[in-house]
PDB file of C-alpha atoms in Angstrom:
ATOM      1  CA  MET A  76    -109.633  73.827 161.564  1.00 91.00           C
ATOM      2  CA  LYS A  77    -111.253  76.749 163.379  1.00 96.00           C
ATOM      3  CA  ARG A  78    -108.376  79.190 163.805  1.00 98.00           C
ATOM      4  CA  VAL A  79    -105.453  79.316 161.396  1.00 98.00           C
ATOM      5  CA  VAL A  80    -102.361  81.424 160.819  1.00 98.00           C
ATOM      6  CA  ILE A  81    -101.067  82.216 157.319  1.00 98.00           C
ATOM      7  CA  THR A  82     -97.730  83.894 156.677  1.00 97.00           C
ATOM      8  CA  GLY A  83     -97.165  85.416 153.262  1.00 94.00           C
ATOM      9  CA  ALA A  84    -100.846  86.302 153.272  1.00 95.00           C
ATOM     10  CA  THR A  85    -100.694  88.785 150.362  1.00 94.00           C
ATOM     11  CA  SER A  86     -98.847  86.395 148.049  1.00 93.00           C
ATOM     12  CA  MET A  87    -100.559  84.636 145.157  1.00 94.00           C
ATOM     13  CA  LEU A  88    -100.962  81.453 147.195  1.00 96.00           C
ATOM     14  CA  GLY A  89    -101.697  83.272 150.434  1.00 96.00           C
ATOM     15  CA  ILE A  90    -104.676  85.082 148.904  1.00 97.00           C
ATOM     16  CA  ALA A  91    -105.956  81.908 147.232  1.00 97.00           C
ATOM     17  CA  LEU A  92    -105.757  80.026 150.537  1.00 98.00           C
ATOM     18  CA  ILE A  93    -107.529  82.787 152.489  1.00 98.00           C
ATOM     19  CA  LYS A  94    -110.388  82.754 149.972  1.00 97.00           C
ATOM     20  CA  ARG A  95    -110.659  78.975 150.247  1.00 98.00           C
ATOM     21  CA  LEU A  96    -110.676  79.067 154.044  1.00 98.00           C
ATOM     22  CA  LEU A  97    -113.418  81.693 154.069  1.00 97.00           C
ATOM     23  CA  ASN A  98    -115.569  79.256 152.104  1.00 96.00           C
ATOM     24  CA  SER A  99    -115.256  76.742 154.955  1.00 96.00           C
ATOM     25  CA  ASN A 100    -116.297  76.721 158.624  1.00 94.00           C
ATOM     26  CA  VAL A 101    -113.150  78.554 159.729  1.00 96.00           C
ATOM     27  CA  GLU A 102    -113.747  81.012 162.567  1.00 97.00           C
ATOM     28  CA  LYS A 103    -110.559  83.074 162.353  1.00 98.00           C
ATOM     29  CA  VAL A 104    -107.774  83.623 159.852  1.00 98.00           C
ATOM     30  CA  TYR A 105    -104.704  85.448 161.151  1.00 98.00           C
ATOM     31  CA  ALA A 106    -103.175  86.875 157.973  1.00 97.00           C
ATOM     32  CA  VAL A 107     -99.531  87.765 158.581  1.00 96.00           C
ATOM     33  CA  VAL A 108     -98.388  90.640 156.356  1.00 94.00           C
ATOM     34  CA  ARG A 109     -95.156  92.553 156.008  1.00 88.00           C
ATOM     35  CA  THR A 110     -94.815  96.191 157.032  1.00 84.00           C
ATOM     36  CA  TYR A 111     -94.636  97.987 153.669  1.00 66.00           C
ATOM     37  CA  ASN A 112     -94.547 101.668 152.880  1.00 55.00           C
ATOM     38  CA  GLN A 113     -97.983 103.261 152.449  1.00 54.00           C
ATOM     39  CA  GLN A 114     -98.338 102.682 148.703  1.00 54.00           C
ATOM     40  CA  GLN A 115     -97.119  99.081 148.878  1.00 56.00           C
ATOM     41  CA  ARG A 116     -99.422  98.467 151.843  1.00 56.00           C
ATOM     42  CA  GLU A 117    -102.478  99.658 149.936  1.00 61.00           C
ATOM     43  CA  ASN A 118    -101.606  97.692 146.789  1.00 72.00           C
ATOM     44  CA  LYS A 119    -100.861  94.425 148.555  1.00 80.00           C
ATOM     45  CA  ARG A 120    -103.490  94.454 151.257  1.00 85.00           C
ATOM     46  CA  SER A 121    -106.293  95.375 148.899  1.00 88.00           C
ATOM     47  CA  ARG A 122    -106.025  91.787 147.674  1.00 91.00           C
ATOM     48  CA  ILE A 123    -107.153  90.369 151.012  1.00 94.00           C
ATOM     49  CA  PRO A 124    -110.917  89.753 151.196  1.00 94.00           C
ATOM     50  CA  ILE A 125    -112.816  92.018 153.581  1.00 94.00           C
ATOM     51  CA  ASP A 126    -114.288  89.645 156.147  1.00 96.00           C
ATOM     52  CA  SER A 127    -114.755  89.885 159.899  1.00 97.00           C
ATOM     53  CA  ARG A 128    -113.008  86.535 160.269  1.00 97.00           C
ATOM     54  CA  VAL A 129    -109.751  87.876 158.809  1.00 97.00           C
ATOM     55  CA  GLN A 130    -107.380  89.727 161.135  1.00 97.00           C
ATOM     56  CA  LEU A 131    -104.209  91.277 159.760  1.00 95.00           C
ATOM     57  CA  ILE A 132    -101.023  90.776 161.766  1.00 96.00           C
ATOM     58  CA  GLU A 133     -98.100  93.024 160.841  1.00 94.00           C
ATOM     59  CA  CYS A 134     -94.825  91.152 161.208  1.00 94.00           C
ATOM     60  CA  ASN A 135     -91.811  91.033 158.917  1.00 92.00           C
ATOM     61  CA  MET A 136     -90.275  87.645 158.208  1.00 91.00           C
ATOM     62  CA  ASN A 137     -87.155  88.515 160.186  1.00 90.00           C
ATOM     63  CA  ASP A 138     -89.350  89.107 163.251  1.00 93.00           C
ATOM     64  CA  TYR A 139     -91.277  85.826 163.327  1.00 95.00           C
ATOM     65  CA  GLY A 140     -89.694  85.128 166.697  1.00 93.00           C
ATOM     66  CA  LYS A 141     -92.179  87.695 168.046  1.00 94.00           C
ATOM     67  CA  LEU A 142     -95.144  86.426 166.051  1.00 95.00           C
ATOM     68  CA  ALA A 143     -96.751  84.412 168.852  1.00 95.00           C
ATOM     69  CA  THR A 144     -96.973  87.536 171.016  1.00 96.00           C
ATOM     70  CA  LEU A 145     -99.131  89.273 168.386  1.00 97.00           C
ATOM     71  CA  ILE A 146    -101.911  86.658 168.425  1.00 97.00           C
ATOM     72  CA  ASN A 147    -103.866  86.299 171.639  1.00 92.00           C
ATOM     73  CA  GLU A 148    -105.601  82.949 171.266  1.00 96.00           C
ATOM     74  CA  LYS A 149    -104.850  79.294 170.600  1.00 97.00           C
ATOM     75  CA  CYS A 150    -104.747  78.287 166.939  1.00 98.00           C
ATOM     76  CA  ASP A 151    -105.090  74.960 165.155  1.00 98.00           C
ATOM     77  CA  VAL A 152    -103.047  75.033 161.946  1.00 98.00           C
ATOM     78  CA  PHE A 153    -100.110  77.205 160.876  1.00 98.00           C
ATOM     79  CA  TYR A 154     -99.605  77.731 157.130  1.00 98.00           C
ATOM     80  CA  HIS A 155     -96.169  79.070 156.244  1.00 98.00           C
ATOM     81  CA  MET A 156     -96.264  80.598 152.738  1.00 95.00           C
ATOM     82  CA  THR A 157     -93.543  83.237 153.083  1.00 92.00           C
ATOM     83  CA  TRP A 158     -90.457  83.053 150.900  1.00 86.00           C
ATOM     84  CA  PRO A 159     -88.341  85.922 149.528  1.00 75.00           C
ATOM     85  CA  ARG A 160     -88.481  86.540 145.788  1.00 66.00           C
ATOM     86  CA  THR A 161     -85.074  86.402 144.136  1.00 56.00           C
ATOM     87  CA  ALA A 162     -83.792  85.773 140.624  1.00 51.00           C
ATOM     88  CA  THR A 163     -84.622  82.303 139.317  1.00 54.00           C
ATOM     89  CA  TYR A 164     -81.308  81.428 137.706  1.00 57.00           C
ATOM     90  CA  GLU A 165     -78.920  84.243 138.593  1.00 62.00           C
ATOM     91  CA  GLU A 166     -78.067  83.961 142.281  1.00 73.00           C
ATOM     92  CA  ASP A 167     -75.481  86.376 143.640  1.00 80.00           C
ATOM     93  CA  ILE A 168     -74.218  86.500 147.213  1.00 85.00           C
ATOM     94  CA  GLU A 169     -77.027  88.835 148.331  1.00 81.00           C
ATOM     95  CA  ASP A 170     -79.628  86.395 147.013  1.00 81.00           C
ATOM     96  CA  ILE A 171     -77.912  83.527 148.796  1.00 83.00           C
ATOM     97  CA  LEU A 172     -77.816  85.369 152.113  1.00 84.00           C
ATOM     98  CA  LEU A 173     -81.499  86.288 151.745  1.00 82.00           C
ATOM     99  CA  LYS A 174     -82.336  82.614 151.278  1.00 84.00           C
ATOM    100  CA  CYS A 175     -80.367  81.816 154.438  1.00 86.00           C
ATOM    101  CA  ASP A 176     -82.538  84.338 156.297  1.00 86.00           C
ATOM    102  CA  ALA A 177     -85.580  82.478 154.982  1.00 86.00           C
ATOM    103  CA  ILE A 178     -84.343  79.248 156.596  1.00 91.00           C
ATOM    104  CA  LYS A 179     -84.134  81.021 159.958  1.00 92.00           C
ATOM    105  CA  CYS A 180     -87.610  82.412 159.318  1.00 94.00           C
ATOM    106  CA  VAL A 181     -89.018  78.880 158.903  1.00 96.00           C
ATOM    107  CA  ALA A 182     -87.535  77.752 162.225  1.00 96.00           C
ATOM    108  CA  GLU A 183     -89.064  80.751 163.988  1.00 97.00           C
ATOM    109  CA  ALA A 184     -92.412  80.077 162.308  1.00 97.00           C
ATOM    110  CA  VAL A 185     -92.429  76.478 163.567  1.00 98.00           C
ATOM    111  CA  ASN A 186     -91.638  77.660 167.080  1.00 97.00           C
ATOM    112  CA  ALA A 187     -94.384  80.299 166.890  1.00 97.00           C
ATOM    113  CA  ALA A 188     -96.847  77.636 165.769  1.00 98.00           C
ATOM    114  CA  HIS A 189     -95.918  75.564 168.825  1.00 98.00           C
ATOM    115  CA  ILE A 190     -96.345  78.485 171.235  1.00 98.00           C
ATOM    116  CA  LEU A 191     -99.757  79.222 169.672  1.00 98.00           C
ATOM    117  CA  GLY A 192    -100.847  75.640 170.355  1.00 98.00           C
ATOM    118  CA  CYS A 193    -101.073  74.539 166.716  1.00 98.00           C
ATOM    119  CA  SER A 194    -101.172  70.798 166.127  1.00 97.00           C
ATOM    120  CA  LYS A 195    -100.026  71.086 162.532  1.00 98.00           C
ATOM    121  CA  PHE A 196     -97.424  73.077 160.587  1.00 98.00           C
ATOM    122  CA  ILE A 197     -97.806  73.162 156.791  1.00 98.00           C
ATOM    123  CA  GLY A 198     -94.978  74.707 154.774  1.00 97.00           C
ATOM    124  CA  ALA A 199     -94.690  75.764 151.139  1.00 96.00           C
ATOM    125  CA  GLY A 200     -91.673  74.084 149.564  1.00 95.00           C
ATOM    126  CA  SER A 201     -90.479  73.996 145.967  1.00 94.00           C
ATOM    127  CA  GLN A 202     -89.771  71.671 143.060  1.00 94.00           C
ATOM    128  CA  SER A 203     -86.231  73.099 143.102  1.00 92.00           C
ATOM    129  CA  GLU A 204     -85.503  70.880 146.116  1.00 95.00           C
ATOM    130  CA  TYR A 205     -85.278  67.880 143.790  1.00 96.00           C
ATOM    131  CA  GLY A 206     -82.804  69.309 141.340  1.00 93.00           C
ATOM    132  CA  VAL A 207     -83.014  67.994 137.758  1.00 91.00           C
ATOM    133  CA  PRO A 208     -83.631  64.233 137.599  1.00 92.00           C
ATOM    134  CA  SER A 209     -82.130  62.662 134.468  1.00 87.00           C
ATOM    135  CA  ASP A 210     -85.390  60.976 133.470  1.00 89.00           C
ATOM    136  CA  GLY A 211     -87.631  63.937 134.306  1.00 90.00           C
ATOM    137  CA  ASN A 212     -89.654  61.922 136.815  1.00 93.00           C
ATOM    138  CA  TYR A 213     -90.383  63.627 140.135  1.00 95.00           C
ATOM    139  CA  VAL A 214     -91.422  60.765 142.396  1.00 93.00           C
ATOM    140  CA  SER A 215     -92.357  61.051 146.068  1.00 86.00           C
ATOM    141  CA  GLY A 216     -89.494  59.846 148.253  1.00 88.00           C
ATOM    142  CA  MET A 217     -86.809  60.246 145.577  1.00 94.00           C
ATOM    143  CA  GLU A 218     -83.390  61.589 146.525  1.00 94.00           C
ATOM    144  CA  CYS A 219     -83.079  65.356 146.415  1.00 96.00           C
ATOM    145  CA  ARG A 220     -80.071  66.823 144.603  1.00 95.00           C
ATOM    146  CA  PRO A 221     -80.718  70.568 144.232  1.00 94.00           C
ATOM    147  CA  ILE A 222     -78.535  72.424 141.764  1.00 89.00           C
ATOM    148  CA  ARG A 223     -79.552  75.982 142.656  1.00 87.00           C
ATOM    149  CA  MET A 224     -79.318  77.877 145.923  1.00 88.00           C
ATOM    150  CA  ASP A 225     -83.076  78.285 146.274  1.00 88.00           C
ATOM    151  CA  GLY A 226     -83.407  74.502 146.081  1.00 91.00           C
ATOM    152  CA  VAL A 227     -80.744  74.018 148.742  1.00 93.00           C
ATOM    153  CA  ALA A 228     -82.453  76.549 151.009  1.00 92.00           C
ATOM    154  CA  HIS A 229     -85.951  75.115 150.529  1.00 94.00           C
ATOM    155  CA  LEU A 230     -84.698  71.603 151.181  1.00 96.00           C
ATOM    156  CA  ALA A 231     -82.869  72.648 154.342  1.00 96.00           C
ATOM    157  CA  ALA A 232     -85.898  74.609 155.553  1.00 96.00           C
ATOM    158  CA  GLY A 233     -88.261  71.689 155.024  1.00 96.00           C
ATOM    159  CA  GLN A 234     -86.007  69.202 156.766  1.00 96.00           C
ATOM    160  CA  MET A 235     -85.463  71.538 159.690  1.00 96.00           C
ATOM    161  CA  ALA A 236     -89.188  72.242 159.965  1.00 97.00           C
ATOM    162  CA  LYS A 237     -89.912  68.522 160.182  1.00 97.00           C
ATOM    163  CA  LEU A 238     -87.278  67.836 162.836  1.00 97.00           C
ATOM    164  CA  LEU A 239     -88.240  70.842 164.948  1.00 97.00           C
ATOM    165  CA  ALA A 240     -91.975  70.155 164.666  1.00 98.00           C
ATOM    166  CA  GLU A 241     -91.468  66.545 165.739  1.00 97.00           C
ATOM    167  CA  ARG A 242     -89.440  67.693 168.718  1.00 97.00           C
ATOM    168  CA  LEU A 243     -92.228  70.088 169.697  1.00 97.00           C
ATOM    169  CA  GLY A 244     -94.976  67.509 169.241  1.00 97.00           C
ATOM    170  CA  MET A 245     -96.515  68.871 166.032  1.00 98.00           C
ATOM    171  CA  ILE A 246     -97.282  67.329 162.664  1.00 98.00           C
ATOM    172  CA  CYS A 247     -95.273  68.813 159.778  1.00 98.00           C
ATOM    173  CA  VAL A 248     -96.443  68.616 156.169  1.00 98.00           C
ATOM    174  CA  TRP A 249     -94.117  70.027 153.514  1.00 98.00           C
ATOM    175  CA  MET A 250     -95.647  70.839 150.125  1.00 98.00           C
ATOM    176  CA  ARG A 251     -93.270  70.861 147.152  1.00 97.00           C
ATOM    177  CA  ILE A 252     -94.986  73.110 144.641  1.00 97.00           C
ATOM    178  CA  PHE A 253     -94.383  72.833 140.893  1.00 95.00           C
ATOM    179  CA  SER A 254     -94.904  75.689 138.386  1.00 94.00           C
ATOM    180  CA  VAL A 255     -97.866  77.441 139.978  1.00 96.00           C
ATOM    181  CA  TYR A 256     -99.555  80.410 138.276  1.00 97.00           C
ATOM    182  CA  GLY A 257    -102.523  82.680 138.969  1.00 96.00           C
ATOM    183  CA  ILE A 258    -103.838  86.227 138.985  1.00 93.00           C
ATOM    184  CA  TYR A 259    -101.285  87.497 141.523  1.00 93.00           C
ATOM    185  CA  ASP A 260     -98.246  85.816 139.990  1.00 92.00           C
ATOM    186  CA  ARG A 261     -95.010  87.812 140.001  1.00 88.00           C
ATOM    187  CA  ASN A 262     -94.580  90.185 137.059  1.00 88.00           C
ATOM    188  CA  ASN A 263     -91.407  88.539 135.736  1.00 88.00           C
ATOM    189  CA  SER A 264     -92.783  85.000 135.478  1.00 92.00           C
ATOM    190  CA  LEU A 265     -93.034  83.547 131.978  1.00 95.00           C
ATOM    191  CA  ILE A 266     -96.837  83.624 132.025  1.00 97.00           C
ATOM    192  CA  SER A 267     -97.212  87.140 133.442  1.00 95.00           C
ATOM    193  CA  SER A 268     -94.561  88.687 131.209  1.00 95.00           C
ATOM    194  CA  THR A 269     -95.929  86.972 128.091  1.00 97.00           C
ATOM    195  CA  ILE A 270     -99.473  88.188 128.788  1.00 97.00           C
ATOM    196  CA  GLU A 271     -98.232  91.718 129.459  1.00 95.00           C
ATOM    197  CA  ASN A 272     -96.092  91.819 126.314  1.00 96.00           C
ATOM    198  CA  LEU A 273     -98.937  90.541 124.152  1.00 97.00           C
ATOM    199  CA  ILE A 274    -101.374  93.095 125.609  1.00 96.00           C
ATOM    200  CA  GLU A 275     -98.880  95.882 124.870  1.00 95.00           C
ATOM    201  CA  GLY A 276     -98.168  94.572 121.378  1.00 95.00           C
ATOM    202  CA  ARG A 277     -94.510  93.853 122.113  1.00 96.00           C
ATOM    203  CA  HIS A 278     -92.620  91.014 120.448  1.00 96.00           C
ATOM    204  CA  CYS A 279     -92.268  87.882 122.609  1.00 96.00           C
ATOM    205  CA  ALA A 280     -88.982  85.969 122.376  1.00 97.00           C
ATOM    206  CA  PHE A 281     -88.538  82.481 123.828  1.00 97.00           C
ATOM    207  CA  THR A 282     -86.258  79.493 123.801  1.00 96.00           C
ATOM    208  CA  LYS A 283     -87.388  76.665 121.511  1.00 97.00           C
ATOM    209  CA  ALA A 284     -89.760  75.830 124.400  1.00 97.00           C
ATOM    210  CA  GLU A 285     -89.342  72.089 123.890  1.00 96.00           C
ATOM    211  CA  GLN A 286     -89.589  71.386 127.620  1.00 95.00           C
ATOM    212  CA  ILE A 287     -92.320  69.032 128.789  1.00 95.00           C
ATOM    213  CA  TRP A 288     -94.004  71.044 131.536  1.00 96.00           C
ATOM    214  CA  ASP A 289     -96.713  70.929 134.198  1.00 96.00           C
ATOM    215  CA  TYR A 290     -98.549  74.091 135.292  1.00 97.00           C
ATOM    216  CA  VAL A 291    -101.006  74.132 138.197  1.00 98.00           C
ATOM    217  CA  HIS A 292    -103.379  76.966 139.114  1.00 98.00           C
ATOM    218  CA  ALA A 293    -103.044  78.771 142.451  1.00 98.00           C
ATOM    219  CA  ASP A 294    -106.671  78.052 143.379  1.00 98.00           C
ATOM    220  CA  ASP A 295    -106.063  74.318 142.924  1.00 98.00           C
ATOM    221  CA  VAL A 296    -102.927  74.572 145.076  1.00 98.00           C
ATOM    222  CA  ALA A 297    -104.950  76.396 147.744  1.00 98.00           C
ATOM    223  CA  GLU A 298    -107.488  73.573 147.727  1.00 98.00           C
ATOM    224  CA  ALA A 299    -104.663  71.084 148.292  1.00 98.00           C
ATOM    225  CA  PHE A 300    -103.344  73.104 151.246  1.00 98.00           C
ATOM    226  CA  TYR A 301    -106.858  73.320 152.686  1.00 98.00           C
ATOM    227  CA  LEU A 302    -107.465  69.567 152.406  1.00 98.00           C
ATOM    228  CA  VAL A 303    -104.088  68.776 153.973  1.00 98.00           C
ATOM    229  CA  GLY A 304    -104.976  71.037 156.897  1.00 98.00           C
ATOM    230  CA  GLU A 305    -108.294  69.235 157.305  1.00 97.00           C
ATOM    231  CA  LYS A 306    -107.332  65.619 156.695  1.00 97.00           C
ATOM    232  CA  VAL A 307    -103.638  64.775 157.004  1.00 98.00           C
ATOM    233  CA  GLU A 308    -102.401  63.587 160.395  1.00 97.00           C
ATOM    234  CA  LYS A 309     -98.851  62.470 159.633  1.00 97.00           C
ATOM    235  CA  ASN A 310     -95.445  63.917 158.788  1.00 97.00           C
ATOM    236  CA  ILE A 311     -95.074  63.788 155.030  1.00 97.00           C
ATOM    237  CA  VAL A 312     -93.805  65.584 151.934  1.00 97.00           C
ATOM    238  CA  TYR A 313     -96.243  66.028 149.041  1.00 98.00           C
ATOM    239  CA  ASN A 314     -95.776  67.087 145.433  1.00 97.00           C
ATOM    240  CA  ILE A 315     -98.300  69.594 144.079  1.00 97.00           C
ATOM    241  CA  ALA A 316     -98.740  69.733 140.314  1.00 97.00           C
ATOM    242  CA  SER A 317    -101.589  69.207 137.884  1.00 96.00           C
ATOM    243  CA  GLY A 318    -100.362  65.705 137.062  1.00 93.00           C
ATOM    244  CA  GLU A 319    -100.693  66.489 133.349  1.00 92.00           C
ATOM    245  CA  LYS A 320     -97.780  67.440 131.150  1.00 93.00           C
ATOM    246  CA  ARG A 321     -97.557  69.279 127.832  1.00 95.00           C
ATOM    247  CA  PRO A 322     -94.791  70.885 125.762  1.00 97.00           C
ATOM    248  CA  LEU A 323     -94.048  74.391 127.039  1.00 97.00           C
ATOM    249  CA  LYS A 324     -94.578  75.649 123.501  1.00 98.00           C
ATOM    250  CA  GLU A 325     -98.235  74.558 123.687  1.00 98.00           C
ATOM    251  CA  TYR A 326     -98.744  76.469 126.948  1.00 98.00           C
ATOM    252  CA  ILE A 327     -97.275  79.607 125.347  1.00 98.00           C
ATOM    253  CA  GLU A 328     -99.422  79.208 122.243  1.00 98.00           C
ATOM    254  CA  THR A 329    -102.506  78.926 124.473  1.00 98.00           C
ATOM    255  CA  ILE A 330    -101.569  82.254 126.082  1.00 98.00           C
ATOM    256  CA  ARG A 331    -101.226  83.771 122.594  1.00 98.00           C
ATOM    257  CA  ASP A 332    -104.601  82.360 121.511  1.00 98.00           C
ATOM    258  CA  VAL A 333    -106.326  83.939 124.524  1.00 98.00           C
ATOM    259  CA  VAL A 334    -104.615  87.331 124.463  1.00 97.00           C
ATOM    260  CA  SER A 335    -103.656  88.107 120.855  1.00 96.00           C
ATOM    261  CA  GLN A 336    -104.374  85.413 118.274  1.00 95.00           C
ATOM    262  CA  LYS A 337    -102.477  87.062 115.412  1.00 94.00           C
ATOM    263  CA  ALA A 338     -99.267  87.694 117.351  1.00 96.00           C
ATOM    264  CA  GLU A 339     -96.128  85.988 116.104  1.00 96.00           C
ATOM    265  CA  LEU A 340     -94.064  84.219 118.750  1.00 97.00           C
ATOM    266  CA  GLY A 341     -90.280  84.176 118.626  1.00 97.00           C
ATOM    267  CA  PHE A 342     -89.478  80.569 119.469  1.00 97.00           C
ATOM    268  CA  GLY A 343     -85.769  79.775 119.402  1.00 97.00           C
ATOM    269  CA  GLU A 344     -84.651  83.394 119.743  1.00 97.00           C
ATOM    270  CA  ILE A 345     -83.288  82.861 123.272  1.00 95.00           C
ATOM    271  CA  GLU A 346     -80.775  80.259 124.440  1.00 95.00           C
ATOM    272  CA  TYR A 347     -81.716  77.798 127.150  1.00 93.00           C
ATOM    273  CA  PRO A 348     -80.332  78.631 130.622  1.00 86.00           C
ATOM    274  CA  THR A 349     -77.709  76.453 132.274  1.00 81.00           C
ATOM    275  CA  ASN A 350     -79.065  73.081 133.468  1.00 78.00           C
ATOM    276  CA  PRO A 351     -82.633  73.587 132.224  1.00 84.00           C
ATOM    277  CA  ILE A 352     -85.419  71.220 133.254  1.00 87.00           C
ATOM    278  CA  MET A 353     -86.390  69.623 129.948  1.00 92.00           C
ATOM    279  CA  GLU A 354     -88.995  67.179 131.204  1.00 92.00           C
ATOM    280  CA  MET A 355     -91.348  67.327 134.164  1.00 92.00           C
ATOM    281  CA  SER A 356     -93.437  64.291 135.057  1.00 94.00           C
ATOM    282  CA  VAL A 357     -94.759  64.771 138.584  1.00 96.00           C
ATOM    283  CA  ASP A 358     -96.073  62.011 140.840  1.00 96.00           C
ATOM    284  CA  ILE A 359     -99.008  63.395 142.875  1.00 97.00           C
ATOM    285  CA  LEU A 360    -100.519  60.030 143.850  1.00 96.00           C
ATOM    286  CA  ASP A 361     -99.789  60.358 147.598  1.00 97.00           C
ATOM    287  CA  LEU A 362    -101.581  63.697 147.815  1.00 98.00           C
ATOM    288  CA  VAL A 363    -104.566  62.487 145.780  1.00 97.00           C
ATOM    289  CA  THR A 364    -104.855  59.267 147.813  1.00 97.00           C
ATOM    290  CA  ASP A 365    -104.590  60.941 151.227  1.00 98.00           C
ATOM    291  CA  THR A 366    -106.878  63.919 150.579  1.00 98.00           C
ATOM    292  CA  GLY A 367    -109.027  63.184 147.530  1.00 97.00           C
ATOM    293  CA  TRP A 368    -107.621  66.308 145.863  1.00 98.00           C
ATOM    294  CA  THR A 369    -107.800  66.682 142.099  1.00 96.00           C
ATOM    295  CA  PRO A 370    -106.982  69.848 140.100  1.00 96.00           C
ATOM    296  CA  GLN A 371    -110.069  71.484 138.572  1.00 96.00           C
ATOM    297  CA  ILE A 372    -108.868  74.493 136.570  1.00 97.00           C
ATOM    298  CA  CYS A 373    -107.613  73.867 133.032  1.00 96.00           C
ATOM    299  CA  PHE A 374    -104.743  76.011 131.763  1.00 97.00           C
ATOM    300  CA  ARG A 375    -106.784  77.993 129.239  1.00 97.00           C
ATOM    301  CA  GLU A 376    -109.362  78.886 131.890  1.00 97.00           C
ATOM    302  CA  GLY A 377    -106.589  80.048 134.220  1.00 97.00           C
ATOM    303  CA  ILE A 378    -105.070  82.230 131.501  1.00 98.00           C
ATOM    304  CA  GLU A 379    -108.471  83.767 130.711  1.00 97.00           C
ATOM    305  CA  GLN A 380    -108.807  84.730 134.390  1.00 96.00           C
ATOM    306  CA  ILE A 381    -105.411  86.451 134.391  1.00 96.00           C
ATOM    307  CA  TYR A 382    -106.091  88.214 131.083  1.00 96.00           C
ATOM    308  CA  LYS A 383    -109.417  89.612 132.301  1.00 95.00           C
ATOM    309  CA  MET A 384    -107.738  90.819 135.494  1.00 91.00           C
ATOM    310  CA  ARG A 385    -104.975  92.561 133.540  1.00 90.00           C
ATOM    311  CA  LEU A 386    -107.530  94.287 131.300  1.00 90.00           C
ATOM    312  CA  LEU A 387    -109.502  95.432 134.338  1.00 86.00           C
ATOM    313  CA  GLU A 388    -106.355  96.773 135.984  1.00 83.00           C
ATOM    314  CA  GLY A 389    -105.493  98.641 132.796  1.00 78.00           C
ATOM    315  CA  GLU A 390    -108.958 100.200 132.622  1.00 77.00           C
ATOM    316  CA  MET A 391    -108.737 101.285 136.270  1.00 72.00           C
ATOM    317  CA  ALA A 392    -105.288 102.774 135.700  1.00 70.00           C
ATOM    318  CA  ASP A 393    -106.511 104.707 132.655  1.00 71.00           C
ATOM    319  CA  ALA A 394    -109.533 105.943 134.608  1.00 72.00           C
ATOM    320  CA  GLY A 395    -107.224 107.115 137.388  1.00 68.00           C
ATOM    321  CA  LYS A 396    -105.060 109.082 134.950  1.00 68.00           C
ATOM    322  CA  THR A 397    -108.128 110.681 133.398  1.00 65.00           C
ATOM    323  CA  GLY A 398    -109.414 111.675 136.800  1.00 64.00           C
ATOM    324  CA  LYS A 399    -106.128 113.352 137.717  1.00 55.00           C
ATOM    325  CA  THR A 400    -105.975 115.411 134.533  1.00 48.00           C
ATOM    326  CA  SER A 401    -109.609 116.531 134.539  1.00 44.00           C
TER     327      SER A 401
END
């Protein structure tokens, strides 16, 4: 890989992948970003490393049909990381229609990759494509039975990407990502909201947290995407998870131990949502065998990174307020 395109470049995974690519022999990274208002632009784009090899390309996801006209050279690999953020369990008609737009966006991204001369299209899928298997085992090649709209949309997008890429003579790799976390995670995720509440001294309420879960760090996911771009030369769907599972309660207690050891946690104060995933045992053997990838960041280390970042952000915010009032 010498020249790559990344959509969703300011996302948690987009930033992690850019950083990984800049530690390789890549010559150019075309980072596709949305056109935000001025404040959003500054907040989001400040995440992107300053490097002469990174070129920002402004293009909203609904305009990916024009994307190939904004890049003036042949590229090798196209990473598609864009996906709209909507509610996890509550999906109204507006959320559903937004997900339908995302399917169209994937088709346009594949076509743009073809026009740009890319040999490989790598898309970010989701565990939600599988649905909720009765035995909790997520095995490569198993039948997908999504139970939520985001799962339906991700599944449709991945299947369409594969068919279209094959028709256009490209390799398509679809990466089904399980419970990823990192320093740029969304604010309403369980990990982010728990850390924030503990920092602020607010009470944290949870379900009984009996689920058997698997969290994987964004930097490890980025490494997997990088290795797939370098090594994989076939159409395939991979699972991305740590491959280790623990009770969700233990993950939450680790967060508490890092952020506020004396805090009391309200387990059992919230009801489980409809059709919860109670066990997650993820088969990552195909990915490990084909690329040599193995996760490196343990959960506690990942939480310490996020906690330090949140403290630094708080200090900067306080300094900004002091500066304005002085």
